[in-house]
Each structure stands twice: as C-alpha cells, then as structure tokens.
CSV table of C-alpha atoms and ligand atoms in Angstrom, one decimal:
chain,number,residue,atom,x,y,z
A,7,MET,CA,-76.0,-25.6,30.3
A,8,THR,CA,-74.0,-22.9,28.4
A,9,ARG,CA,-75.1,-21.2,25.3
A,10,VAL,CA,-73.2,-19.5,22.5
A,11,ALA,CA,-73.6,-15.7,22.2
A,12,GLU,CA,-75.4,-14.6,19.0
A,13,GLN,CA,-72.6,-12.2,18.2
A,14,ASP,CA,-70.1,-15.1,18.0
A,15,LEU,CA,-72.1,-16.7,15.3
A,16,THR,CA,-72.1,-13.6,13.1
A,17,ARG,CA,-68.3,-13.7,12.8
A,18,ARG,CA,-66.1,-15.7,10.4
A,19,ILE,CA,-64.4,-18.9,11.5
A,20,ALA,CA,-60.9,-17.6,12.2
A,21,THR,CA,-62.3,-14.8,14.4
A,22,ARG,CA,-64.6,-17.3,16.2
A,23,ALA,CA,-61.6,-19.5,16.8
A,24,VAL,CA,-59.7,-16.8,18.6
A,25,HIS,CA,-62.5,-15.1,20.5
A,26,ALA,CA,-65.7,-17.1,20.7
A,27,GLY,CA,-66.9,-18.3,24.0
A,28,TYR,CA,-64.6,-16.4,26.4
A,29,LEU,CA,-66.7,-14.0,28.6
A,30,GLY,CA,-63.7,-12.3,30.2
A,31,ASP,CA,-62.5,-12.6,33.8
A,32,PRO,CA,-64.2,-10.1,36.1
A,33,LEU,CA,-61.5,-10.4,38.8
A,34,SER,CA,-58.4,-9.4,36.7
A,35,GLY,CA,-59.5,-8.8,33.1
A,36,ALA,CA,-57.2,-11.7,31.9
A,37,VAL,CA,-57.1,-11.7,28.1
A,38,MET,CA,-57.0,-15.5,28.1
A,39,SER,CA,-59.3,-17.8,29.9
A,40,PRO,CA,-57.8,-18.7,33.3
A,41,ILE,CA,-57.5,-22.3,34.4
A,42,TYR,CA,-60.1,-22.7,37.2
A,43,GLN,CA,-58.4,-25.6,38.9
A,44,THR,CA,-61.0,-26.2,41.6
A,45,SER,CA,-63.4,-28.9,42.5
A,46,THR,CA,-66.0,-26.8,44.3
A,47,TYR,CA,-67.1,-23.2,44.9
A,48,ILE,CA,-67.8,-21.3,48.1
A,49,GLN,CA,-71.5,-20.6,48.6
A,50,GLU,CA,-72.3,-17.2,50.3
A,51,GLY,CA,-75.3,-18.8,52.1
A,52,LEU,CA,-77.7,-21.7,51.7
A,53,GLY,CA,-78.9,-21.6,48.1
A,54,LYS,CA,-76.8,-18.5,47.4
A,55,ASN,CA,-74.0,-19.0,44.9
A,56,LYS,CA,-72.6,-17.6,41.6
A,57,GLY,CA,-74.1,-20.4,39.6
A,58,TYR,CA,-71.2,-22.7,40.2
A,59,GLU,CA,-71.6,-25.4,42.9
A,60,TYR,CA,-69.5,-28.4,42.0
A,61,ALA,CA,-67.0,-28.8,39.1
A,62,ARG,CA,-68.4,-32.0,37.6
A,63,THR,CA,-71.5,-29.9,36.8
A,64,ARG,CA,-69.9,-26.6,35.8
A,65,ASN,CA,-66.4,-25.2,35.4
A,66,PRO,CA,-65.7,-21.8,33.8
A,67,THR,CA,-62.6,-23.1,31.8
A,68,ARG,CA,-64.6,-26.0,30.5
A,69,GLU,CA,-67.5,-23.7,29.6
A,70,ALA,CA,-65.2,-21.4,27.7
A,71,LEU,CA,-64.1,-24.4,25.6
A,72,GLU,CA,-67.6,-25.6,25.1
A,73,ARG,CA,-68.9,-22.3,23.8
A,74,ASN,CA,-65.8,-21.9,21.6
A,75,VAL,CA,-66.2,-25.2,19.8
A,76,ALA,CA,-70.0,-24.9,19.7
A,77,ALA,CA,-69.5,-21.5,17.9
A,78,LEU,CA,-66.9,-23.0,15.5
A,79,GLU,CA,-69.5,-25.7,14.4
A,80,GLY,CA,-72.2,-23.1,14.1
A,81,GLY,CA,-74.1,-24.7,17.0
A,82,LEU,CA,-75.5,-23.3,20.2
A,83,HIS,CA,-74.4,-25.8,22.9
A,84,GLY,CA,-71.2,-27.6,23.5
A,85,PHE,CA,-70.4,-30.4,25.9
A,86,ALA,CA,-66.8,-31.4,26.7
A,87,PHE,CA,-65.8,-34.9,27.7
A,88,GLY,CA,-62.7,-36.7,28.8
A,89,SER,CA,-62.2,-38.3,25.4
A,90,GLY,CA,-63.8,-38.6,22.0
A,91,LEU,CA,-65.1,-42.1,23.0
A,92,ALA,CA,-66.5,-40.7,26.2
A,93,ALA,CA,-68.4,-38.2,24.0
A,94,LEU,CA,-69.7,-41.2,21.9
A,95,ASP,CA,-70.7,-42.9,25.2
A,96,ALA,CA,-72.8,-39.9,26.1
A,97,VAL,CA,-74.5,-39.9,22.7
A,98,MET,CA,-75.4,-43.6,23.1
A,99,LYS,CA,-76.9,-42.9,26.5
A,100,LEU,CA,-79.6,-40.9,24.8
A,101,LEU,CA,-81.0,-44.3,23.8
A,102,SER,CA,-82.8,-47.1,25.6
A,103,ALA,CA,-82.6,-50.8,25.4
A,104,GLY,CA,-84.3,-52.0,22.2
A,105,ASP,CA,-83.4,-48.9,20.2
A,106,HIS,CA,-81.5,-49.3,16.9
A,107,VAL,CA,-78.6,-47.4,15.4
A,108,VAL,CA,-77.6,-47.3,11.7
A,109,SER,CA,-73.8,-46.6,11.6
A,110,GLY,CA,-71.2,-46.4,8.9
A,111,GLU,CA,-69.1,-49.5,8.9
A,112,ASN,CA,-65.9,-47.6,8.4
A,113,VAL,CA,-66.1,-45.5,11.5
A,114,TYR,CA,-63.2,-45.1,13.9
A,115,GLY,CA,-62.2,-48.5,15.3
A,116,GLY,CA,-62.8,-47.5,18.9
A,117,SER,CA,-66.2,-46.2,18.1
A,118,HIS,CA,-67.1,-49.6,16.4
A,119,ARG,CA,-65.7,-51.5,19.4
A,120,GLN,CA,-67.8,-49.4,21.9
A,121,MET,CA,-70.9,-50.1,19.9
A,122,THR,CA,-70.4,-53.8,19.4
A,123,HIS,CA,-68.8,-54.8,22.7
A,124,ILE,CA,-70.5,-52.5,25.1
A,125,TRP,CA,-73.8,-51.1,23.8
A,126,SER,CA,-74.8,-54.3,22.0
A,127,ARG,CA,-74.5,-56.1,25.3
A,128,LEU,CA,-76.7,-53.5,27.0
A,129,GLY,CA,-79.6,-53.9,24.6
A,130,LEU,CA,-78.9,-51.5,21.7
A,131,THR,CA,-78.9,-53.0,18.2
A,132,PHE,CA,-76.7,-51.8,15.3
A,133,THR,CA,-76.6,-52.2,11.6
A,134,PHE,CA,-73.4,-51.3,9.9
A,135,VAL,CA,-73.5,-50.2,6.3
A,136,ASP,CA,-71.4,-48.4,3.8
A,137,GLY,CA,-72.0,-44.8,5.0
A,138,GLY,CA,-71.0,-43.6,1.6
A,139,ASP,CA,-74.0,-45.3,0.1
A,140,ALA,CA,-77.1,-43.3,1.1
A,141,ARG,CA,-79.4,-46.0,-0.3
A,142,ALA,CA,-77.9,-48.6,1.9
A,143,VAL,CA,-78.3,-46.3,4.9
A,144,ALA,CA,-82.0,-45.8,4.0
A,145,GLN,CA,-82.6,-49.6,3.6
A,146,ALA,CA,-81.1,-50.3,7.0
A,147,VAL,CA,-83.5,-47.9,8.9
A,148,THR,CA,-86.2,-49.7,10.9
A,149,PRO,CA,-89.1,-48.3,13.0
A,150,GLN,CA,-86.7,-48.7,16.1
A,151,THR,CA,-83.9,-46.6,14.5
A,152,LYS,CA,-83.1,-43.7,16.8
A,153,ILE,CA,-79.7,-42.6,15.6
A,154,VAL,CA,-78.0,-42.5,12.2
A,155,TYR,CA,-74.3,-42.3,12.8
A,156,ALA,CA,-71.8,-41.1,10.2
A,157,GLU,CA,-68.1,-40.3,10.0
A,158,THR,CA,-66.9,-38.3,7.0
A,159,PRO,CA,-64.2,-38.5,5.7
A,160,THR,CA,-63.7,-42.0,7.2
A,161,ASN,CA,-60.7,-43.2,8.9
A,162,PRO,CA,-58.6,-44.5,7.2
A,163,MET,CA,-60.3,-45.1,3.8
A,164,MET,CA,-61.2,-41.4,3.3
A,165,ARG,CA,-64.7,-42.4,2.1
A,166,LEU,CA,-67.3,-39.7,2.3
A,167,CYS,CA,-70.9,-39.8,3.5
A,168,ASP,CA,-73.3,-37.5,1.7
A,169,LEU,CA,-74.3,-35.3,4.6
A,170,ALA,CA,-77.4,-33.7,3.0
A,171,ALA,CA,-78.8,-37.0,1.7
A,172,THR,CA,-78.1,-38.9,5.0
A,173,GLY,CA,-79.5,-36.1,7.1
A,174,GLU,CA,-82.7,-36.3,5.1
A,175,ILE,CA,-83.0,-40.0,5.7
A,176,ALA,CA,-82.5,-39.5,9.5
A,177,ARG,CA,-85.1,-36.7,9.5
A,178,LYS,CA,-87.7,-38.8,7.8
A,179,ALA,CA,-87.1,-41.6,10.2
A,180,LYS,CA,-87.3,-39.2,13.2
A,181,ALA,CA,-83.9,-40.4,14.2
A,182,LEU,CA,-81.0,-38.2,15.4
A,183,PHE,CA,-78.3,-37.6,12.8
A,184,VAL,CA,-74.9,-37.7,14.5
A,185,VAL,CA,-71.7,-36.9,12.7
A,186,ASP,CA,-68.1,-37.4,13.8
A,187,ASN,CA,-66.4,-34.3,12.3
A,188,THR,CA,-62.9,-35.1,13.7
A,189,PHE,CA,-61.2,-35.4,10.4
A,190,ALA,CA,-62.6,-32.4,8.5
A,191,THR,CA,-62.9,-30.0,11.5
A,192,PRO,CA,-65.4,-27.1,11.4
A,193,VAL,CA,-62.9,-25.2,9.3
A,194,PHE,CA,-63.7,-27.4,6.3
A,195,GLN,CA,-67.1,-28.9,7.0
A,196,GLN,CA,-70.0,-28.0,9.2
A,197,PRO,CA,-72.4,-30.9,9.5
A,198,LEU,CA,-75.1,-28.9,11.4
A,199,GLN,CA,-75.6,-26.9,8.2
A,200,PHE,CA,-76.4,-30.2,6.4
A,201,GLY,CA,-79.0,-31.4,8.9
A,202,ALA,CA,-76.9,-33.0,11.6
A,203,ASP,CA,-78.4,-32.9,15.1
A,204,ILE,CA,-75.2,-33.6,16.9
A,205,VAL,CA,-71.5,-33.1,15.9
A,206,LEU,CA,-68.9,-35.2,17.7
A,207,HIS,CA,-65.2,-34.5,18.0
A,208,SER,CA,-62.2,-36.2,19.4
A,209,THR,CA,-60.6,-32.9,20.4
A,210,THR,CA,-57.4,-35.0,20.9
A,211,LYS,CA,-56.9,-34.5,17.2
A,212,TYR,CA,-57.1,-31.3,15.1
A,213,LEU,CA,-59.0,-29.1,17.6
A,214,ASN,CA,-56.3,-29.4,20.2
A,215,GLY,CA,-53.7,-30.0,17.5
A,216,HIS,CA,-50.6,-30.3,19.6
A,217,SER,CA,-50.8,-34.0,20.7
A,218,ASP,CA,-50.7,-33.1,24.4
A,219,MET,CA,-54.1,-34.1,25.7
A,220,VAL,CA,-57.1,-36.4,25.1
A,221,GLY,CA,-60.6,-35.0,24.9
A,222,GLY,CA,-64.0,-35.1,23.3
A,223,MET,CA,-66.8,-32.7,22.4
A,224,LEU,CA,-70.5,-32.8,21.4
A,225,VAL,CA,-72.2,-29.8,19.7
A,226,THR,CA,-75.8,-29.3,19.0
A,227,ALA,CA,-78.1,-26.4,17.9
A,228,ARG,CA,-81.1,-28.1,19.4
A,229,ASP,CA,-82.2,-27.0,22.9
A,230,ASP,CA,-84.1,-30.2,23.6
A,231,VAL,CA,-81.0,-32.4,22.7
A,232,ALA,CA,-78.7,-30.1,24.7
A,233,GLU,CA,-80.9,-30.5,27.8
A,234,ARG,CA,-80.6,-34.3,27.6
A,235,LEU,CA,-76.8,-34.2,26.8
A,236,GLY,CA,-76.2,-31.8,29.7
A,237,PHE,CA,-78.0,-34.2,32.1
A,238,ILE,CA,-76.0,-37.2,30.8
A,239,GLN,CA,-72.7,-35.2,31.0
A,240,ASN,CA,-73.4,-34.4,34.7
A,241,SER,CA,-74.9,-37.7,35.6
A,242,SER,CA,-72.3,-40.0,34.0
A,243,GLY,CA,-69.5,-37.6,34.8
A,244,ALA,CA,-67.0,-38.3,32.0
A,245,VAL,CA,-65.8,-34.6,32.1
A,246,PRO,CA,-62.3,-33.4,31.3
A,247,GLY,CA,-60.2,-31.5,33.8
A,248,PRO,CA,-59.8,-27.7,33.5
A,249,PHE,CA,-56.2,-28.0,32.4
A,250,ASP,CA,-57.0,-30.2,29.5
A,251,CYS,CA,-59.9,-27.9,28.6
A,252,TRP,CA,-57.4,-25.0,28.6
A,253,LEU,CA,-55.0,-26.9,26.4
A,254,ALA,CA,-57.8,-27.6,23.9
A,255,LEU,CA,-58.8,-24.0,24.0
A,256,ARG,CA,-55.3,-22.9,23.4
A,257,GLY,CA,-55.3,-25.2,20.4
A,258,THR,CA,-58.6,-24.0,18.8
A,259,LYS,CA,-57.3,-20.4,18.7
A,260,THR,CA,-55.0,-21.4,15.8
A,261,LEU,CA,-57.3,-24.0,14.3
A,262,ALA,CA,-58.1,-22.0,11.1
A,263,LEU,CA,-54.4,-21.1,10.6
A,264,ARG,CA,-53.2,-24.7,11.1
A,265,MET,CA,-55.9,-26.2,8.9
A,266,ARG,CA,-54.8,-24.0,6.0
A,267,GLN,CA,-51.3,-25.5,6.2
A,268,HIS,CA,-52.5,-29.1,6.8
A,269,ASP,CA,-54.7,-28.7,3.7
A,270,ALA,CA,-52.0,-27.1,1.5
A,271,SER,CA,-49.4,-29.7,2.4
A,272,GLY,CA,-52.0,-32.5,2.2
A,273,ARG,CA,-52.8,-31.6,-1.4
A,274,ARG,CA,-49.1,-31.3,-2.4
A,275,ILE,CA,-48.2,-34.7,-0.8
A,276,ALA,CA,-51.3,-36.5,-2.2
A,277,GLU,CA,-50.4,-35.4,-5.7
A,278,TRP,CA,-46.7,-36.2,-5.3
A,279,LEU,CA,-47.6,-39.7,-4.0
A,280,GLU,CA,-50.1,-40.3,-6.8
A,281,HIS,CA,-47.2,-40.0,-9.3
A,282,HIS,CA,-44.8,-42.2,-7.3
A,283,PRO,CA,-44.2,-45.6,-9.0
A,284,ARG,CA,-44.2,-47.5,-5.7
A,285,VAL,CA,-47.7,-46.2,-4.7
A,286,GLN,CA,-50.6,-48.0,-6.2
A,287,ARG,CA,-53.4,-45.8,-5.0
A,288,VAL,CA,-53.9,-42.6,-2.9
A,289,TYR,CA,-57.1,-42.0,-0.9
A,290,TYR,CA,-57.5,-38.3,-0.6
A,291,PRO,CA,-60.8,-36.4,-1.2
A,292,GLY,CA,-59.0,-33.5,-2.8
A,293,LEU,CA,-57.7,-35.6,-5.7
A,294,GLN,CA,-59.7,-35.7,-9.0
A,295,SER,CA,-59.1,-39.5,-8.8
A,296,HIS,CA,-61.1,-39.8,-5.6
A,297,ALA,CA,-64.4,-41.6,-6.3
A,298,GLN,CA,-66.4,-38.9,-4.5
A,299,HIS,CA,-64.3,-35.8,-5.4
A,300,GLU,CA,-67.5,-34.0,-6.6
A,301,LEU,CA,-69.3,-34.7,-3.3
A,302,ALA,CA,-66.2,-33.5,-1.4
A,303,ALA,CA,-66.2,-30.2,-3.3
A,304,ARG,CA,-69.9,-29.8,-2.5
A,305,GLN,CA,-69.8,-30.4,1.3
A,306,MET,CA,-66.2,-29.5,2.2
A,307,THR,CA,-64.3,-26.3,1.7
A,308,GLY,CA,-60.9,-27.9,2.1
A,309,PHE,CA,-59.6,-31.5,2.4
A,310,GLY,CA,-57.0,-31.4,5.2
A,311,GLY,CA,-53.9,-33.4,6.0
A,312,MET,CA,-55.2,-36.9,6.3
A,313,LEU,CA,-54.6,-39.4,3.5
A,314,SER,CA,-54.0,-43.1,3.0
A,315,ILE,CA,-52.0,-45.0,0.4
A,316,GLU,CA,-52.1,-48.5,-0.9
A,317,LEU,CA,-48.6,-50.0,-1.4
A,318,GLY,CA,-49.8,-53.4,-2.6
A,319,ASP,CA,-47.1,-55.3,-0.6
A,320,THR,CA,-47.3,-55.8,3.2
A,321,GLY,CA,-43.6,-56.2,3.7
A,322,PHE,CA,-42.9,-53.0,1.8
A,323,ALA,CA,-45.6,-51.2,3.8
A,324,ARG,CA,-44.1,-52.3,7.1
A,325,ARG,CA,-40.6,-51.3,5.9
A,326,PHE,CA,-41.9,-47.9,4.8
A,327,VAL,CA,-43.5,-46.9,8.1
A,328,GLU,CA,-40.4,-47.8,10.0
A,329,ARG,CA,-38.1,-45.8,7.7
A,330,THR,CA,-39.6,-42.4,7.8
A,331,ARG,CA,-37.6,-40.0,10.0
A,332,ILE,CA,-39.8,-36.9,10.2
A,333,PHE,CA,-43.1,-38.8,10.0
A,334,ALA,CA,-43.2,-40.5,13.4
A,335,LEU,CA,-44.7,-44.0,13.7
A,336,ALA,CA,-47.6,-43.5,16.1
A,337,GLU,CA,-51.4,-43.8,16.6
A,338,SER,CA,-53.4,-40.6,16.6
A,339,LEU,CA,-53.5,-37.8,14.1
A,340,GLY,CA,-54.2,-34.1,13.6
A,341,GLY,CA,-51.2,-32.7,15.5
A,342,VAL,CA,-48.7,-30.1,14.3
A,343,GLU,CA,-46.2,-33.0,13.8
A,344,SER,CA,-46.5,-35.5,10.9
A,345,LEU,CA,-47.4,-39.1,11.9
A,346,ILE,CA,-47.5,-42.3,10.0
A,347,GLY,CA,-49.4,-45.4,10.8
A,348,HIS,CA,-50.3,-49.0,9.8
A,349,PRO,CA,-54.1,-49.1,10.4
A,350,ALA,CA,-54.5,-52.9,10.1
A,351,SER,CA,-52.1,-53.6,13.0
A,352,MET,CA,-52.6,-50.3,14.9
A,353,THR,CA,-55.7,-48.1,15.0
A,354,HIS,CA,-58.0,-50.7,13.3
A,355,ALA,CA,-56.7,-54.0,14.7
A,356,SER,CA,-60.0,-54.3,16.7
A,357,VAL,CA,-62.1,-54.2,13.5
A,358,PRO,CA,-62.9,-57.8,12.3
A,359,LEU,CA,-60.8,-59.0,9.4
A,360,GLU,CA,-63.7,-59.6,7.1
A,361,MET,CA,-65.0,-56.1,7.6
A,362,ARG,CA,-61.6,-54.6,7.0
A,363,ARG,CA,-61.4,-56.6,3.7
A,364,ARG,CA,-64.8,-55.3,2.6
A,365,MET,CA,-63.8,-51.7,2.9
A,366,GLY,CA,-60.4,-52.1,1.3
A,367,LEU,CA,-58.4,-51.8,4.5
A,368,THR,CA,-55.6,-54.1,3.5
A,369,ASP,CA,-52.4,-55.0,5.4
A,370,SER,CA,-50.5,-52.9,2.9
A,371,LEU,CA,-52.4,-49.7,3.5
A,372,VAL,CA,-50.5,-46.9,5.2
A,373,ARG,CA,-52.1,-43.8,6.7
A,374,LEU,CA,-50.4,-40.4,6.9
A,375,SER,CA,-51.3,-37.4,9.1
A,376,VAL,CA,-49.5,-34.5,7.4
A,377,GLY,CA,-48.3,-32.0,9.9
A,378,ILE,CA,-47.3,-28.3,9.5
A,379,GLU,CA,-43.6,-28.8,9.0
A,380,ASP,CA,-42.0,-27.6,5.7
A,381,VAL,CA,-43.6,-29.6,2.9
A,382,GLU,CA,-40.4,-30.0,1.0
A,383,ASP,CA,-38.8,-31.7,4.1
A,384,LEU,CA,-41.9,-34.0,4.3
A,385,ILE,CA,-41.7,-35.0,0.7
A,386,GLY,CA,-38.0,-35.6,1.0
A,387,ASP,CA,-38.7,-37.9,4.0
A,388,LEU,CA,-41.3,-39.9,2.1
A,389,ALA,CA,-39.0,-40.1,-0.9
A,390,GLN,CA,-36.1,-41.6,1.1
A,391,ALA,CA,-38.4,-44.1,2.9
A,392,LEU,CA,-40.0,-45.2,-0.4
A,393,ALA,CA,-36.7,-45.6,-2.2
A,394,ASP,CA,-35.3,-49.0,-3.0
A,395,ASP,CA,-32.1,-50.0,-1.2
B,415,PLP,C1,-59.5,-40.6,17.8
B,415,PLP,C2,-60.9,-40.6,17.2
B,415,PLP,C3,-62.0,-40.9,18.0
B,415,PLP,C4,-61.9,-41.2,19.5
B,415,PLP,O1,-61.4,-40.2,20.2
B,415,PLP,P1,-60.5,-40.4,21.6
B,415,PLP,O2,-60.2,-38.9,21.9
B,415,PLP,O3,-59.3,-41.1,21.2
B,415,PLP,O4,-61.4,-41.1,22.5
B,415,PLP,C5,-63.2,-40.9,17.4
B,415,PLP,N1,-63.4,-40.6,16.1
B,415,PLP,C6,-62.3,-40.3,15.3
B,415,PLP,C7,-62.5,-40.0,13.9
B,415,PLP,C8,-61.0,-40.3,15.8
B,415,PLP,O5,-60.0,-40.1,15.0
C-alpha cells in the first residue's frame, strides 16, 4: 500500500498535478516516471526482494499514479483500477450480503446497472433517492446501511449533492460516504474535505483527459479503509496495466491547466445557449438559473465543461447531435476534444424509463462535453447545428 508524502500535500494543486507521487528513478534519474512494463521482479534470494514481487500486487508506474491522484484529492492512499466501474466494484466488495446502500438515483448509468444487476443478485440491497435532497437520503438510511453513495454534479442532469450535509448523515449512520468526483475533478471539488471517506474516479475522463485509455481510481485518507481496499485490489485483481497508468499520469500533469479552459469555455457556452431561442433550458451549475447555484458556489471552486440542454423536441435533438462538426457524437466526456451525446439512447439507455422521466432525463435532452478548442469555433459549430434549414 502506497502513501502520499506529507510535502506533496502542502503544495497547491497545479504543483501537485505535475510533481506529486513520483519518487524519482534511482537507475537513471529519469525526470518522468518510466513505464515498468513487467509482470514480475527478480528476487535476490528467498524472501529477499526490493518490495516488488508480482505486478498485480505492486507496480512502480501504477504507484506513481496512485500517489499523484491521492495527493490531488488531498488523500493519503490511492488505488488504480482497470476502469471506473472496476473501482466501483472494489468499493462494493467492502460490503457483505445483507448490507444496504443508499445511492443517488441519477448516478452514472453503468454504476446503477452494476448495483442493480450484479450486487443486488449477490445479496446487497439498494435504495435509490434524489441525491440532491439530503432529507430523502437521511430517510432512506436503515440500521443495515453501510455506504452512502453520491455523484455530484450528476450525469447528465447536473444536479448537486450537498456534500457536507450528506457526509454528516453517513457519519451518524456509521456508513462510508463514497463520492464519484469524475465530473468536478479535484481541481474544482475535494469531497474528502466535506467528510467523504472514499473518492471514486473514472480516470478515463478528465484525469487522463485525452480519450486514449480507460481507468478508475479510489482515494481515501483513512488507513483502515485503505488496508481493506488494497486487499481487494490485489485479491480481485482488476488492476490497470503500466502503460495505461503512464497515460493517466501524463494526463494529470496538465489537469489544472486543462480544467481552467474547460471551465472558461463551459461558462461561455452555457450562457450563450441560455439565450438561444431553440434551447428551452440549460443545466449548468455555474449559471444563476441553476436551482442549486448557491450550493455549487459553496462546495465547488469552478464548474467545468459539462452541461446538458433541453431542446423540447426529440426530432430536433436527434438532428442537432448529428449536425455538429467539431463536437463529435460519442459516449464519454472530459477529453481535450468536444463531444456531444444523446443520454436517453446512449449513456443512459440502461436506466429504466420511469426513472429517467422522474429525474428529467427526456428524449430531447442533449449533453455536451466542452473541450479545450477555441471557444468561438465551438459556439460557431453549435450555432450552425441549431440553425433552421
Ligand atoms: C464514465 C463514468 C464512470 C465509469 O467509468 P469507466 O471508466 O467507464 O468504467 C463512472 N462515473 C462517472 C461519473 C462516469 O462519467
């Protein structure tokens, strides 16, 4: 189990992004973490090794990434996985049959699918509530509740969970508070500071930022939780390869810089869309019109590049997503390139229709991941795609 150095936590986030977690390479002095593409390590004698025996258990490239992301979140221990959903799988393995989880209903579609189609079958029970309503979360807690699971902002409705209030509910229930911080990133929101026990990431998204790998990460500041997560990571074995870890690590170095641009362009485009006559509603926490704008300003330091728009007409929405030329029609988000998606038929197709309706996820909702291209070009692209024939 690796641990973040104290010194890394005293520095500001852009410095942590570049430097935290790399201990240097004693062989060559390489400035950047080498890719240790190996499955095993030579032992000098029986029981005599350098601390590395087999790469499912430990790999120096993976450890550099784990310490880097842990430092970014202000945590002490990081655990890398082969995907965000593999990271969620490891979290759920902290529980035993009969345990109960309270989860936001508007979590990532794949997270919801894993909970309802895999873990429910294996004896965990779930109550899904509006994670933006702390009273509803509190009411759903039972004596069996072991995890309170939140995503904020949510995908794709951009609804917020009050981290401080929900963390307090979990603490009183002696349940772990687990927060998926994929959308906000540690640059704009650090859930551990609001009482979260574990932060989850799909590093596939902003942390890597270049849409060239799939990965996940868990971060905690608690030694006892880290002990158990390390055991699960090694025992279940859903670890990423060293090359993917290296790609993610290359991505996190520019995270603070990229997020500044995602945020600046996200705000510009959200405001522009809000004034467009064909757009009925814009869901973006940075807008005054967002129902939880005040909460957003309290727990976030920026709002990023994710936003959704209600077009009110399914045919028009379908036409729109197929007409953009810079915004590419694709699943996923958080890369340097702008993407556009239709949640009802793409990312959230596995969420039951009735549940989609309840949270406002209509067939005419479109989600944008605003990249770091020139914002005037992006607005021009959206303008031509929204224009009447
Ligand atoms: C993509 C995503 C996940 C799942 O991560 P994978 O890397 O695709 O397994 C979980 N949560 C959120 C918010 C995501 O966007």
